[in-house]
Tab-separated table of C-alpha atoms and ligand atoms in Angstrom:
chain	number	residue	atom	x	y	z
A	1006	MET	CA	216.548	421.398	1.591
A	1007	ALA	CA	212.648	420.383	3.653
A	1008	ARG	CA	210.044	422.349	2.218
A	1009	PRO	CA	208.683	423.679	5.136
A	1010	VAL	CA	205.193	423.683	6.269
A	1011	LEU	CA	203.547	426.995	5.850
A	1012	LEU	CA	200.750	427.124	9.071
A	1013	ILE	CA	197.934	430.113	8.296
A	1014	GLU	CA	196.493	430.512	12.034
A	1015	ASP	CA	195.753	433.920	13.859
A	1016	ASN	CA	195.679	432.831	16.920
A	1017	GLU	CA	198.901	432.359	18.697
A	1018	GLN	CA	198.236	429.614	21.701
A	1019	ASN	CA	197.067	427.936	18.561
A	1020	ARG	CA	200.346	428.566	16.648
A	1021	TYR	CA	202.278	427.289	19.109
A	1022	LEU	CA	200.748	424.435	19.834
A	1023	ALA	CA	200.515	422.905	16.224
A	1024	THR	CA	204.669	424.722	15.769
A	1025	PHE	CA	205.437	423.143	18.291
A	1026	LEU	CA	204.059	419.388	17.685
A	1027	LEU	CA	205.339	419.888	14.042
A	1028	GLN	CA	208.603	421.409	15.031
A	1029	GLN	CA	208.937	418.096	17.543
A	1030	GLN	CA	208.413	416.073	14.226
A	1031	GLY	CA	211.016	417.171	12.440
A	1032	TYR	CA	208.880	420.170	9.880
A	1033	THR	CA	210.148	423.189	9.769
A	1034	VAL	CA	207.040	425.339	10.052
A	1035	VAL	CA	206.534	428.484	8.596
A	1036	ALA	CA	203.645	431.000	10.397
A	1037	ALA	CA	201.234	433.686	9.281
A	1038	HIS	CA	198.697	435.189	10.456
A	1039	ASP	CA	196.270	436.406	8.590
A	1040	GLY	CA	194.711	435.388	5.084
A	1041	ALA	CA	197.073	437.959	2.974
A	1042	SER	CA	200.391	437.478	4.810
A	1043	GLY	CA	200.253	433.534	4.394
A	1044	ILE	CA	199.216	433.501	0.466
A	1045	ASP	CA	203.217	435.412	-0.404
A	1046	ALA	CA	204.409	432.854	1.708
A	1047	ALA	CA	202.646	430.317	0.795
A	1048	ARG	CA	203.958	431.820	-3.032
A	1049	LYS	CA	207.316	432.102	-1.332
A	1050	HIS	CA	208.306	429.166	0.009
A	1051	LEU	CA	206.623	426.436	-1.538
A	1052	PRO	CA	205.167	424.530	1.318
A	1053	CYS	CA	204.942	420.409	1.374
A	1054	VAL	CA	201.612	421.281	2.897
A	1055	ILE	CA	199.021	424.660	3.981
A	1056	VAL	CA	197.349	424.251	7.888
A	1057	LEU	CA	194.299	427.058	7.241
A	1058	ASP	CA	192.811	428.047	10.469
A	1059	ILE	CA	188.825	428.303	8.539
A	1060	GLN	CA	188.015	431.712	10.976
A	1061	LEU	CA	191.402	434.438	10.373
A	1062	PRO	CA	190.402	438.140	10.596
A	1063	ALA	CA	189.162	440.230	7.307
A	1064	MET	CA	190.026	437.523	5.243
A	1065	ASP	CA	188.524	433.550	6.113
A	1066	GLY	CA	189.868	430.532	4.987
A	1067	TYR	CA	187.387	429.480	1.952
A	1068	ALA	CA	188.472	432.876	0.427
A	1069	VAL	CA	192.118	432.122	1.360
A	1070	ALA	CA	192.052	428.623	0.264
A	1071	ARG	CA	190.009	429.562	-3.338
A	1072	ALA	CA	192.917	432.001	-4.098
A	1073	LEU	CA	195.732	429.682	-3.843
A	1074	ARG	CA	193.957	426.893	-5.670
A	1075	ARG	CA	194.142	430.371	-8.113
A	1076	ILE	CA	197.778	430.899	-8.234
A	1077	ASP	CA	199.623	428.090	-10.613
A	1078	ALA	CA	202.281	427.675	-8.928
A	1079	LEU	CA	200.176	426.537	-5.706
A	1080	ARG	CA	197.598	424.781	-6.926
A	1081	ASP	CA	198.993	421.122	-5.863
A	1082	ILE	CA	199.701	421.862	-2.755
A	1083	PRO	CA	197.426	420.394	0.157
A	1084	ILE	CA	195.550	422.530	1.994
A	1085	VAL	CA	194.234	420.839	5.301
A	1086	ALA	CA	191.555	423.093	7.094
A	1087	VAL	CA	191.194	423.400	10.888
A	1088	THR	CA	188.458	425.081	12.113
A	1089	SER	CA	186.180	425.104	15.281
A	1090	PHE	CA	183.254	425.520	13.659
A	1091	ALA	CA	180.891	421.943	14.861
A	1092	MET	CA	178.585	422.557	12.582
A	1093	THR	CA	177.753	420.451	9.540
A	1094	GLY	CA	178.345	421.473	6.309
A	1095	ASP	CA	182.088	422.316	7.143
A	1096	ARG	CA	184.098	419.824	4.602
A	1097	GLU	CA	182.477	420.093	2.295
A	1098	LYS	CA	182.782	423.968	1.965
A	1099	ALA	CA	186.614	423.150	3.278
A	1100	ILE	CA	186.259	420.801	0.167
A	1101	ALA	CA	184.568	422.760	-2.048
A	1102	ALA	CA	187.283	425.597	-1.348
A	1103	GLY	CA	189.828	423.687	-3.020
A	1104	CYS	CA	191.480	422.362	0.816
A	1105	HIS	CA	192.438	418.038	1.031
A	1106	GLY	CA	191.592	418.123	4.181
A	1107	TYR	CA	190.479	418.560	7.364
A	1108	ILE	CA	190.707	419.053	11.287
A	1109	GLU	CA	188.911	419.569	13.804
A	1110	LYS	CA	189.412	422.076	16.816
A	1111	PRO	CA	190.370	421.913	19.294
A	1112	ILE	CA	193.497	419.782	17.566
A	1113	ASN	CA	194.178	416.583	19.378
A	1114	PRO	CA	198.385	415.881	20.221
A	1115	ASP	CA	198.141	412.564	20.140
A	1116	THR	CA	196.995	412.957	16.240
A	1117	PHE	CA	196.954	416.062	14.937
A	1118	VAL	CA	200.511	415.853	13.216
A	1119	ALA	CA	199.300	411.855	12.418
A	1120	SER	CA	196.997	413.597	10.144
A	1121	ILE	CA	199.876	417.230	8.603
A	1122	ASN	CA	201.332	413.168	7.617
A	1123	SER	CA	199.581	412.012	5.851
A	1124	PHE	CA	198.982	415.567	3.032
A	1125	ALA	CA	201.799	416.389	3.224
A	1126	LEU	CA	203.881	416.260	-0.478
A	1127	PRO	CA	206.720	412.782	-0.231
A	1128	GLY	CA	209.293	413.475	-0.256
A	1129	HIS	CA	210.155	416.930	2.258
A	1130	ALA	CA	209.623	416.909	5.811
A	1131	THR	CA	207.822	414.192	6.269
A	1132	GLU	CA	211.034	411.337	5.595
A	1133	ALA	CA	212.930	414.053	8.531
A	1134	ALA	CA	209.489	413.677	11.040
A	1135	THR	CA	209.319	408.890	9.655
A	1136	ARG	CA	212.898	409.158	10.592
A	1137	ILE	CA	213.162	410.603	14.041
A	1138	THR	CA	209.289	408.620	15.247
B	2511	MN	MN1	191.257	431.396	14.181
């Protein structure tokens, strides 16, 4: 069974759009609304990639990334940060927290899934995505 994409995003509209785009390309999507439930979902589902909003309630995305990186079973799962902060240094902060990549909001429907494909672990949902495309 294909490993899902884990989407950690507190905004319903953003969750809806990202889920729609990923499902359209053959991914299974597991969504979490905050960092704590996202970390639980990561342990449970071992996703092929984690799409991580940086602006989250309680625990921000940087803290979530650092926490994920401390869990041995999850250490190799790519994390793609998504942020609307248009400030210099965000990319560096995301990488320093353990993210592999960085996407700026608003997400571009024409390039979002290709970006996620480029980070997702091979041999899982990406194969389905390639077939459908
Ligand atoms: Mn947010």
